[in-house]
Amino acid sequence: MRRRIQDEFTDMPISRQRKYQLRMQRDRRCTECGAPAIQGSRCLKHLVKARERQRKKRGLKRRYYGTLSYKLQAMST
Ligand SMILES: [Zn+2]
């Protein structure tokens, strides 16, 4: 019988999803898709997604084009 993945998160009383996120953070990977993280804990794609989600929620009108995610987005298109 194969053993399950055993690491520092295995016995924590948290959800599987939360453990996945913590493991991704530990390995500096995107917490949503597992791709290499650009900044914080997200890849570029999800960095942009998170940014747009926050804009909507807060009703922001301005865009801060100096922000890392915009620069990277411009570079990748
Ligand atoms: Zn991602």
mmCIF file of N, CA, C and O in Angstrom, residues 7 13-14 18-19 24 26 28-29 37 40-41 46-47 53-54 57 67 72-73:
data_model
loop_
_atom_site.group_PDB
_atom_site.id
_atom_site.type_symbol
_atom_site.label_atom_id
_atom_site.label_comp_id
_atom_site.label_asym_id
_atom_site.label_seq_id
_atom_site.Cartn_x
_atom_site.Cartn_y
_atom_site.Cartn_z
ATOM 1 N N ASP A 7 3.727 15.591 4.572
ATOM 2 C CA ASP A 7 4.566 16.767 4.795
ATOM 3 C C ASP A 7 4.010 17.553 5.975
ATOM 4 O O ASP A 7 3.135 17.060 6.685
ATOM 5 N N PRO A 13 -5.585 20.645 10.594
ATOM 6 C CA PRO A 13 -7.056 20.562 10.499
ATOM 7 C C PRO A 13 -7.625 21.588 9.536
ATOM 8 O O PRO A 13 -8.431 22.430 9.890
ATOM 9 N N ILE A 14 -7.177 21.513 8.291
ATOM 10 C CA ILE A 14 -7.643 22.461 7.287
ATOM 11 C C ILE A 14 -8.064 21.694 6.042
ATOM 12 O O ILE A 14 -7.726 20.527 5.888
ATOM 13 N N ARG A 18 -7.003 24.206 1.016
ATOM 14 C CA ARG A 18 -6.114 25.089 1.764
ATOM 15 C C ARG A 18 -4.704 24.498 1.841
ATOM 16 O O ARG A 18 -3.727 25.210 1.715
ATOM 17 N N LYS A 19 -4.624 23.202 2.010
ATOM 18 C CA LYS A 19 -3.306 22.558 2.048
ATOM 19 C C LYS A 19 -2.595 22.717 0.713
ATOM 20 O O LYS A 19 -1.399 22.980 0.659
ATOM 21 N N MET A 24 1.661 25.191 -2.440
ATOM 22 C CA MET A 24 2.042 26.003 -3.589
ATOM 23 C C MET A 24 2.828 27.226 -3.127
ATOM 24 O O MET A 24 3.814 27.618 -3.728
ATOM 25 N N ARG A 26 4.585 27.504 -0.421
ATOM 26 C CA ARG A 26 5.894 27.052 0.055
ATOM 27 C C ARG A 26 6.847 26.868 -1.124
ATOM 28 O O ARG A 26 8.010 27.223 -1.059
ATOM 29 N N ARG A 28 6.622 28.396 -3.935
ATOM 30 C CA ARG A 28 6.544 29.602 -4.782
ATOM 31 C C ARG A 28 5.869 29.289 -6.113
ATOM 32 O O ARG A 28 6.400 29.597 -7.180
ATOM 33 N N ARG A 29 4.725 28.702 -6.017
ATOM 34 C CA ARG A 29 3.930 28.406 -7.213
ATOM 35 C C ARG A 29 2.605 29.140 -7.081
ATOM 36 O O ARG A 29 2.173 29.484 -5.991
ATOM 37 N N ALA A 37 5.186 31.116 -9.725
ATOM 38 C CA ALA A 37 4.632 32.396 -9.306
ATOM 39 C C ALA A 37 5.533 33.546 -9.743
ATOM 40 O O ALA A 37 6.756 33.452 -9.700
ATOM 41 N N GLY A 40 4.275 37.385 -5.256
ATOM 42 C CA GLY A 40 3.435 36.850 -4.208
ATOM 43 C C GLY A 40 3.209 35.377 -4.443
ATOM 44 O O GLY A 40 4.155 34.615 -4.543
ATOM 45 N N SER A 41 1.969 34.982 -4.603
ATOM 46 C CA SER A 41 1.686 33.556 -4.775
ATOM 47 C C SER A 41 0.864 33.294 -6.022
ATOM 48 O O SER A 41 0.082 32.374 -6.075
ATOM 49 N N HIS A 46 -3.063 34.743 -13.194
ATOM 50 C CA HIS A 46 -3.936 34.899 -12.049
ATOM 51 C C HIS A 46 -3.677 36.191 -11.289
ATOM 52 O O HIS A 46 -4.525 36.673 -10.548
ATOM 53 N N LEU A 47 -2.487 36.769 -11.475
ATOM 54 C CA LEU A 47 -2.193 38.083 -10.913
ATOM 55 C C LEU A 47 -3.143 39.101 -11.546
ATOM 56 O O LEU A 47 -3.761 39.911 -10.866
ATOM 57 N N ARG A 53 -10.454 41.474 -10.379
ATOM 58 C CA ARG A 53 -11.494 41.137 -9.415
ATOM 59 C C ARG A 53 -11.553 42.184 -8.310
ATOM 60 O O ARG A 53 -12.617 42.625 -7.906
ATOM 61 N N GLN A 54 -10.383 42.606 -7.861
ATOM 62 C CA GLN A 54 -10.334 43.609 -6.793
ATOM 63 C C GLN A 54 -10.837 44.959 -7.273
ATOM 64 O O GLN A 54 -11.517 45.672 -6.549
ATOM 65 N N LYS A 57 -14.600 44.861 -7.267
ATOM 66 C CA LYS A 57 -15.133 44.833 -5.914
ATOM 67 C C LYS A 57 -15.066 46.209 -5.264
ATOM 68 O O LYS A 57 -15.990 46.636 -4.592
ATOM 69 N N THR A 67 2.211 49.428 -11.934
ATOM 70 C CA THR A 67 2.138 48.190 -11.174
ATOM 71 C C THR A 67 2.715 47.009 -11.954
ATOM 72 O O THR A 67 2.579 46.934 -13.172
ATOM 73 N N LEU A 72 4.190 43.469 -16.795
ATOM 74 C CA LEU A 72 4.394 42.104 -17.291
ATOM 75 C C LEU A 72 3.369 41.762 -18.359
ATOM 76 O O LEU A 72 3.663 41.082 -19.333
ATOM 77 N N GLN A 73 2.158 42.259 -18.165
ATOM 78 C CA GLN A 73 1.095 41.994 -19.126
ATOM 79 C C GLN A 73 1.448 42.634 -20.483
ATOM 80 O O GLN A 73 1.289 42.023 -21.527
#
